[in-house]
Amino acid sequence: MNPRATSVPSPRPEQRSEPEARRPGRATPTGDEYDLRFANTEAADGWEHLSRQAPGNLRRAFERIRATPRAAYIPDRQHRLKGKLGTTTYKGQTLERWQYEVTGGGRIWYLLDDANRTAWITYAGTGHPKATD
């Protein structure tokens, strides 16, 4: 499976045996929530590392990014990056780049595609992204 085109899984889903769905596919929330998707394999791998290190914090990050990707009420934890890191081109579109602080060192960087209601995860990891060094 190519993680570039897959939705971000909820952190640590419960393991249970359920009958197979007749109509396979993704259940999407209704309303104004964003779909979280990986932009690259490294982001998907980093998400897995974060899920093992801080599953509760990652769950909160997932829910907040999905519901309020531009939340201004928690600026220490979730904010738009500054300067030239604040925007980038992805799939031919110039998009805002945001950061969510999952742990003291763990970060998620994501791009906001408002037209498609998608947050593209470009970085997820237990340390600071190299671009900030």
Short mmCIF file of N, CA and C in Angstrom, two decimals:
data_model
loop_
_atom_site.label_atom_id
_atom_site.label_comp_id
_atom_site.label_asym_id
_atom_site.label_seq_id
_atom_site.Cartn_x
_atom_site.Cartn_y
_atom_site.Cartn_z
N MET A 1 0.85 -1.17 0.00
CA MET A 1 0.00 0.00 0.00
C MET A 1 0.89 1.23 0.00
N ASN A 2 0.59 2.21 -0.79
CA ASN A 2 1.36 3.43 -0.90
C ASN A 2 0.86 4.43 0.14
N PRO A 3 1.70 4.77 1.17
CA PRO A 3 1.23 5.68 2.22
C PRO A 3 1.03 7.09 1.71
N ARG A 4 1.52 7.43 0.53
CA ARG A 4 1.32 8.77 -0.02
C ARG A 4 -0.14 9.03 -0.33
N ALA A 5 -0.90 7.99 -0.54
CA ALA A 5 -2.29 8.17 -0.93
C ALA A 5 -3.26 7.62 0.11
N THR A 6 -2.76 7.33 1.28
CA THR A 6 -3.64 6.77 2.29
C THR A 6 -3.99 7.79 3.35
N SER A 7 -5.09 7.59 3.97
CA SER A 7 -5.49 8.45 5.08
C SER A 7 -4.64 8.13 6.29
N VAL A 8 -4.49 9.09 7.15
CA VAL A 8 -3.77 8.90 8.39
C VAL A 8 -4.64 8.07 9.32
N PRO A 9 -4.10 6.95 9.81
CA PRO A 9 -4.91 6.14 10.72
C PRO A 9 -4.99 6.81 12.08
N SER A 10 -6.07 6.59 12.76
CA SER A 10 -6.18 7.05 14.14
C SER A 10 -5.11 6.34 14.94
N PRO A 11 -4.47 7.01 15.89
CA PRO A 11 -3.44 6.36 16.69
C PRO A 11 -3.97 5.16 17.46
N ARG A 12 -3.23 4.10 17.39
CA ARG A 12 -3.52 2.88 18.13
C ARG A 12 -4.98 2.46 18.13
N PRO A 13 -5.50 2.08 16.96
CA PRO A 13 -6.90 1.63 16.96
C PRO A 13 -7.03 0.34 17.76
N GLU A 14 -8.19 0.17 18.34
CA GLU A 14 -8.44 -1.04 19.11
C GLU A 14 -8.42 -2.25 18.18
N GLN A 15 -7.88 -3.35 18.66
CA GLN A 15 -7.84 -4.58 17.91
C GLN A 15 -9.06 -5.41 18.26
N ARG A 16 -9.95 -5.61 17.31
CA ARG A 16 -11.10 -6.47 17.56
C ARG A 16 -11.49 -7.15 16.27
N SER A 17 -12.14 -8.24 16.43
CA SER A 17 -12.56 -9.03 15.27
C SER A 17 -13.99 -8.64 14.93
N GLU A 18 -14.15 -8.08 13.75
CA GLU A 18 -15.47 -7.65 13.27
C GLU A 18 -15.71 -8.28 11.91
N PRO A 19 -16.97 -8.47 11.55
CA PRO A 19 -17.25 -8.99 10.22
C PRO A 19 -16.77 -7.98 9.16
N GLU A 20 -16.35 -8.50 8.03
CA GLU A 20 -15.87 -7.64 6.94
C GLU A 20 -17.02 -6.81 6.36
N ALA A 21 -16.73 -5.57 6.06
CA ALA A 21 -17.75 -4.67 5.52
C ALA A 21 -18.14 -5.09 4.10
N ARG A 22 -19.40 -4.90 3.78
CA ARG A 22 -19.87 -5.21 2.43
C ARG A 22 -19.44 -4.13 1.44
N ARG A 23 -19.36 -2.90 1.92
CA ARG A 23 -18.91 -1.79 1.09
C ARG A 23 -17.62 -1.25 1.69
N PRO A 24 -16.46 -1.81 1.29
CA PRO A 24 -15.21 -1.36 1.88
C PRO A 24 -14.94 0.11 1.53
N GLY A 25 -14.25 0.76 2.41
CA GLY A 25 -13.90 2.15 2.18
C GLY A 25 -13.72 2.86 3.50
N ARG A 26 -13.46 4.12 3.41
CA ARG A 26 -13.18 4.92 4.58
C ARG A 26 -14.45 5.59 5.06
N ALA A 27 -14.70 5.52 6.35
CA ALA A 27 -15.82 6.26 6.93
C ALA A 27 -15.33 7.67 7.17
N THR A 28 -15.97 8.64 6.59
CA THR A 28 -15.52 10.02 6.75
C THR A 28 -16.48 10.77 7.66
N PRO A 29 -15.94 11.65 8.46
CA PRO A 29 -16.81 12.44 9.34
C PRO A 29 -17.62 13.43 8.52
N THR A 30 -18.72 13.83 9.06
CA THR A 30 -19.53 14.83 8.39
C THR A 30 -19.17 16.20 8.94
N GLY A 31 -19.52 17.22 8.22
CA GLY A 31 -19.25 18.56 8.69
C GLY A 31 -18.01 19.15 8.07
N ASP A 32 -17.37 20.01 8.83
CA ASP A 32 -16.25 20.78 8.31
C ASP A 32 -14.89 20.19 8.65
N GLU A 33 -14.82 18.99 9.13
CA GLU A 33 -13.55 18.40 9.52
C GLU A 33 -12.65 18.14 8.32
N TYR A 34 -11.36 18.21 8.56
CA TYR A 34 -10.36 17.95 7.53
C TYR A 34 -9.99 16.48 7.52
N ASP A 35 -9.63 15.99 6.36
CA ASP A 35 -9.09 14.65 6.19
C ASP A 35 -7.58 14.76 6.39
N LEU A 36 -6.98 13.91 7.21
CA LEU A 36 -5.53 13.91 7.38
C LEU A 36 -4.94 12.82 6.50
N ARG A 37 -3.94 13.21 5.70
CA ARG A 37 -3.31 12.28 4.77
C ARG A 37 -1.80 12.47 4.82
N PHE A 38 -1.06 11.39 4.59
CA PHE A 38 0.40 11.47 4.55
C PHE A 38 0.84 11.99 3.18
N ALA A 39 1.79 12.91 3.19
CA ALA A 39 2.35 13.43 1.94
C ALA A 39 3.52 12.57 1.48
N ASN A 40 4.11 11.78 2.39
CA ASN A 40 5.28 10.97 2.03
C ASN A 40 5.43 9.80 3.00
N THR A 41 6.28 8.88 2.63
CA THR A 41 6.52 7.68 3.42
C THR A 41 7.16 8.02 4.77
N GLU A 42 8.07 8.98 4.77
CA GLU A 42 8.74 9.35 6.01
C GLU A 42 7.75 9.86 7.05
N ALA A 43 6.76 10.63 6.62
CA ALA A 43 5.73 11.13 7.54
C ALA A 43 4.92 9.96 8.13
N ALA A 44 4.60 8.99 7.30
CA ALA A 44 3.86 7.82 7.77
C ALA A 44 4.68 7.03 8.79
N ASP A 45 5.98 6.87 8.52
CA ASP A 45 6.85 6.16 9.46
C ASP A 45 6.97 6.93 10.77
N GLY A 46 7.13 8.24 10.68
CA GLY A 46 7.24 9.07 11.87
C GLY A 46 5.98 9.02 12.71
N TRP A 47 4.83 8.95 12.05
CA TRP A 47 3.54 8.84 12.75
C TRP A 47 3.53 7.57 13.60
N GLU A 48 4.03 6.49 13.04
CA GLU A 48 4.09 5.22 13.78
C GLU A 48 5.00 5.35 15.00
N HIS A 49 6.14 6.03 14.86
CA HIS A 49 7.04 6.23 16.00
C HIS A 49 6.34 7.05 17.10
N LEU A 50 5.65 8.12 16.69
CA LEU A 50 4.92 8.93 17.66
C LEU A 50 3.82 8.13 18.35
N SER A 51 3.17 7.25 17.59
CA SER A 51 2.07 6.47 18.18
C SER A 51 2.57 5.52 19.26
N ARG A 52 3.82 5.08 19.12
CA ARG A 52 4.40 4.21 20.16
C ARG A 52 4.90 5.03 21.35
N GLN A 53 5.40 6.24 21.11
CA GLN A 53 5.97 7.06 22.18
C GLN A 53 4.90 7.79 22.99
N ALA A 54 3.91 8.35 22.29
CA ALA A 54 2.92 9.20 22.98
C ALA A 54 1.54 9.03 22.36
N PRO A 55 0.91 7.86 22.54
CA PRO A 55 -0.36 7.60 21.87
C PRO A 55 -1.48 8.57 22.26
N GLY A 56 -1.57 8.95 23.53
CA GLY A 56 -2.62 9.87 23.97
C GLY A 56 -2.44 11.26 23.37
N ASN A 57 -1.21 11.76 23.38
CA ASN A 57 -0.93 13.07 22.80
C ASN A 57 -1.16 13.06 21.29
N LEU A 58 -0.80 11.96 20.65
CA LEU A 58 -1.00 11.88 19.20
C LEU A 58 -2.49 11.84 18.87
N ARG A 59 -3.27 11.17 19.68
CA ARG A 59 -4.73 11.13 19.48
C ARG A 59 -5.30 12.55 19.57
N ARG A 60 -4.87 13.31 20.59
CA ARG A 60 -5.34 14.70 20.72
C ARG A 60 -4.91 15.55 19.53
N ALA A 61 -3.69 15.36 19.07
CA ALA A 61 -3.20 16.11 17.89
C ALA A 61 -4.06 15.77 16.68
N PHE A 62 -4.32 14.49 16.46
CA PHE A 62 -5.14 14.04 15.33
C PHE A 62 -6.51 14.71 15.37
N GLU A 63 -7.14 14.69 16.53
CA GLU A 63 -8.48 15.26 16.65
C GLU A 63 -8.49 16.77 16.47
N ARG A 64 -7.48 17.45 17.03
CA ARG A 64 -7.44 18.91 16.91
C ARG A 64 -7.13 19.36 15.49
N ILE A 65 -6.17 18.71 14.85
CA ILE A 65 -5.85 19.08 13.46
C ILE A 65 -7.05 18.82 12.57
N ARG A 66 -7.71 17.71 12.76
CA ARG A 66 -8.87 17.37 11.94
C ARG A 66 -10.01 18.37 12.15
N ALA A 67 -10.25 18.78 13.38
CA ALA A 67 -11.38 19.65 13.68
C ALA A 67 -11.04 21.13 13.50
N THR A 68 -9.86 21.55 13.96
CA THR A 68 -9.49 22.97 13.91
C THR A 68 -8.02 23.10 13.50
N PRO A 69 -7.73 22.93 12.22
CA PRO A 69 -6.32 22.93 11.78
C PRO A 69 -5.62 24.27 11.94
N ARG A 70 -6.38 25.36 12.14
CA ARG A 70 -5.79 26.70 12.33
C ARG A 70 -6.08 27.24 13.74
N ALA A 71 -6.13 26.38 14.71
CA ALA A 71 -6.47 26.79 16.08
C ALA A 71 -5.48 27.83 16.58
N ALA A 72 -6.00 28.99 16.98
CA ALA A 72 -5.16 30.07 17.50
C ALA A 72 -5.17 30.11 19.02
N TYR A 73 -6.02 29.31 19.64
CA TYR A 73 -6.16 29.37 21.09
C TYR A 73 -5.12 28.53 21.83
N ILE A 74 -4.29 27.78 21.15
CA ILE A 74 -3.20 27.05 21.78
C ILE A 74 -1.90 27.30 21.00
N PRO A 75 -1.42 28.55 20.95
CA PRO A 75 -0.29 28.89 20.09
C PRO A 75 1.02 28.20 20.46
N ASP A 76 1.19 27.78 21.71
CA ASP A 76 2.41 27.07 22.06
C ASP A 76 2.44 25.66 21.48
N ARG A 77 1.28 25.10 21.26
CA ARG A 77 1.18 23.74 20.76
C ARG A 77 0.90 23.67 19.26
N GLN A 78 0.13 24.59 18.73
CA GLN A 78 -0.30 24.53 17.33
C GLN A 78 -0.21 25.93 16.73
N HIS A 79 0.63 26.07 15.70
CA HIS A 79 0.78 27.39 15.08
C HIS A 79 1.33 27.26 13.66
N ARG A 80 1.10 28.32 12.90
CA ARG A 80 1.66 28.38 11.55
C ARG A 80 3.15 28.68 11.67
N LEU A 81 3.94 28.02 10.82
CA LEU A 81 5.38 28.29 10.83
C LEU A 81 5.64 29.67 10.26
N LYS A 82 6.74 30.25 10.67
CA LYS A 82 7.06 31.63 10.29
C LYS A 82 8.04 31.69 9.12
N GLY A 83 8.08 32.86 8.48
CA GLY A 83 9.04 33.10 7.41
C GLY A 83 8.84 32.19 6.22
N LYS A 84 9.96 31.80 5.61
CA LYS A 84 9.86 30.97 4.39
C LYS A 84 9.37 29.55 4.68
N LEU A 85 9.37 29.14 5.94
CA LEU A 85 8.81 27.82 6.28
C LEU A 85 7.28 27.86 6.34
N GLY A 86 6.69 29.05 6.36
CA GLY A 86 5.24 29.21 6.52
C GLY A 86 4.40 28.82 5.34
N THR A 87 5.01 28.71 4.15
CA THR A 87 4.28 28.26 2.96
C THR A 87 5.20 27.37 2.13
N THR A 88 4.59 26.52 1.34
CA THR A 88 5.34 25.69 0.40
C THR A 88 4.41 25.30 -0.74
N THR A 89 4.99 24.81 -1.81
CA THR A 89 4.20 24.34 -2.95
C THR A 89 4.10 22.83 -2.88
N TYR A 90 2.87 22.34 -2.97
CA TYR A 90 2.60 20.91 -2.94
C TYR A 90 1.52 20.62 -3.97
N LYS A 91 1.82 19.69 -4.88
CA LYS A 91 0.89 19.32 -5.95
C LYS A 91 0.41 20.55 -6.72
N GLY A 92 1.34 21.47 -6.98
CA GLY A 92 1.04 22.64 -7.78
C GLY A 92 0.32 23.77 -7.07
N GLN A 93 0.09 23.63 -5.78
CA GLN A 93 -0.61 24.66 -5.01
C GLN A 93 0.31 25.22 -3.93
N THR A 94 0.22 26.50 -3.67
CA THR A 94 0.93 27.10 -2.55
C THR A 94 0.04 26.96 -1.33
N LEU A 95 0.56 26.27 -0.31
CA LEU A 95 -0.22 25.95 0.88
C LEU A 95 0.47 26.43 2.14
N GLU A 96 -0.33 26.77 3.16
CA GLU A 96 0.19 27.15 4.46
C GLU A 96 0.78 25.92 5.15
N ARG A 97 1.90 26.12 5.84
CA ARG A 97 2.51 25.03 6.62
C ARG A 97 2.34 25.33 8.10
N TRP A 98 1.79 24.37 8.83
CA TRP A 98 1.53 24.49 10.25
C TRP A 98 2.30 23.42 11.01
N GLN A 99 2.44 23.65 12.31
CA GLN A 99 3.10 22.69 13.20
C GLN A 99 2.21 22.41 14.40
N TYR A 100 2.22 21.16 14.82
CA TYR A 100 1.58 20.76 16.07
C TYR A 100 2.64 20.09 16.92
N GLU A 101 2.82 20.58 18.14
CA GLU A 101 3.78 20.02 19.08
C GLU A 101 3.09 18.88 19.84
N VAL A 102 3.49 17.66 19.53
CA VAL A 102 2.87 16.48 20.14
C VAL A 102 3.46 16.23 21.53
N THR A 103 4.79 16.33 21.62
CA THR A 103 5.50 16.19 22.89
C THR A 103 6.54 17.30 22.96
N GLY A 104 7.38 17.31 24.00
CA GLY A 104 8.42 18.32 24.10
C GLY A 104 9.31 18.38 22.87
N GLY A 105 9.58 17.24 22.25
CA GLY A 105 10.39 17.20 21.04
C GLY A 105 9.63 16.75 19.81
N GLY A 106 8.53 16.02 20.00
CA GLY A 106 7.77 15.45 18.88
C GLY A 106 6.94 16.49 18.16
N ARG A 107 6.98 16.46 16.84
CA ARG A 107 6.28 17.44 16.03
C ARG A 107 5.54 16.78 14.87
N ILE A 108 4.48 17.47 14.44
CA ILE A 108 3.80 17.15 13.18
C ILE A 108 3.79 18.44 12.37
N TRP A 109 4.24 18.37 11.14
CA TRP A 109 4.11 19.48 10.21
C TRP A 109 3.06 19.09 9.19
N TYR A 110 2.18 20.01 8.86
CA TYR A 110 1.13 19.71 7.90
C TYR A 110 0.82 20.91 7.04
N LEU A 111 0.33 20.63 5.84
CA LEU A 111 -0.05 21.65 4.87
C LEU A 111 -1.56 21.67 4.78
N LEU A 112 -2.14 22.87 4.69
CA LEU A 112 -3.59 22.98 4.64
C LEU A 112 -4.08 23.22 3.21
N ASP A 113 -4.79 22.23 2.71
CA ASP A 113 -5.42 22.30 1.39
C ASP A 113 -6.90 22.55 1.62
N ASP A 114 -7.27 23.82 1.67
CA ASP A 114 -8.66 24.18 1.99
C ASP A 114 -9.64 23.73 0.91
N ALA A 115 -9.22 23.75 -0.34
CA ALA A 115 -10.12 23.37 -1.44
C ALA A 115 -10.60 21.93 -1.29
N ASN A 116 -9.73 21.06 -0.79
CA ASN A 116 -10.07 19.65 -0.63
C ASN A 116 -10.28 19.24 0.82
N ARG A 117 -10.27 20.22 1.74
CA ARG A 117 -10.45 19.97 3.18
C ARG A 117 -9.49 18.87 3.64
N THR A 118 -8.21 19.02 3.27
CA THR A 118 -7.19 18.02 3.58
C THR A 118 -6.01 18.67 4.27
N ALA A 119 -5.53 18.03 5.32
CA ALA A 119 -4.27 18.41 5.96
C ALA A 119 -3.25 17.35 5.55
N TRP A 120 -2.27 17.77 4.75
CA TRP A 120 -1.23 16.86 4.27
C TRP A 120 -0.10 16.83 5.30
N ILE A 121 0.13 15.67 5.91
CA ILE A 121 1.19 15.52 6.90
C ILE A 121 2.51 15.35 6.13
N THR A 122 3.41 16.33 6.29
CA THR A 122 4.70 16.27 5.60
C THR A 122 5.82 15.81 6.51
N TYR A 123 5.63 15.95 7.81
CA TYR A 123 6.62 15.50 8.78
C TYR A 123 5.88 15.06 10.04
N ALA A 124 6.30 13.95 10.60
CA ALA A 124 5.86 13.51 11.91
C ALA A 124 7.06 12.80 12.53
N GLY A 125 7.38 13.17 13.73
CA GLY A 125 8.53 12.52 14.35
C GLY A 125 8.70 12.89 15.80
N THR A 126 9.60 12.15 16.45
CA THR A 126 9.84 12.34 17.88
C THR A 126 10.87 13.43 18.15
N GLY A 127 11.45 14.00 17.11
CA GLY A 127 12.42 15.08 17.27
C GLY A 127 12.05 16.26 16.40
N HIS A 128 12.81 17.34 16.56
CA HIS A 128 12.56 18.54 15.74
C HIS A 128 12.93 18.26 14.29
N PRO A 129 12.14 18.79 13.34
CA PRO A 129 12.51 18.64 11.92
C PRO A 129 13.83 19.34 11.65
N LYS A 130 14.65 18.78 10.76
CA LYS A 130 15.96 19.34 10.45
C LYS A 130 15.88 20.76 9.88
N ALA A 131 14.79 21.09 9.22
CA ALA A 131 14.64 22.41 8.62
C ALA A 131 14.66 23.53 9.66
N THR A 132 14.39 23.20 10.93
CA THR A 132 14.37 24.22 11.97
C THR A 132 15.72 24.38 12.66
N ASP A 133 16.66 23.49 12.36
CA ASP A 133 17.99 23.58 13.00
C ASP A 133 18.80 24.72 12.44
#
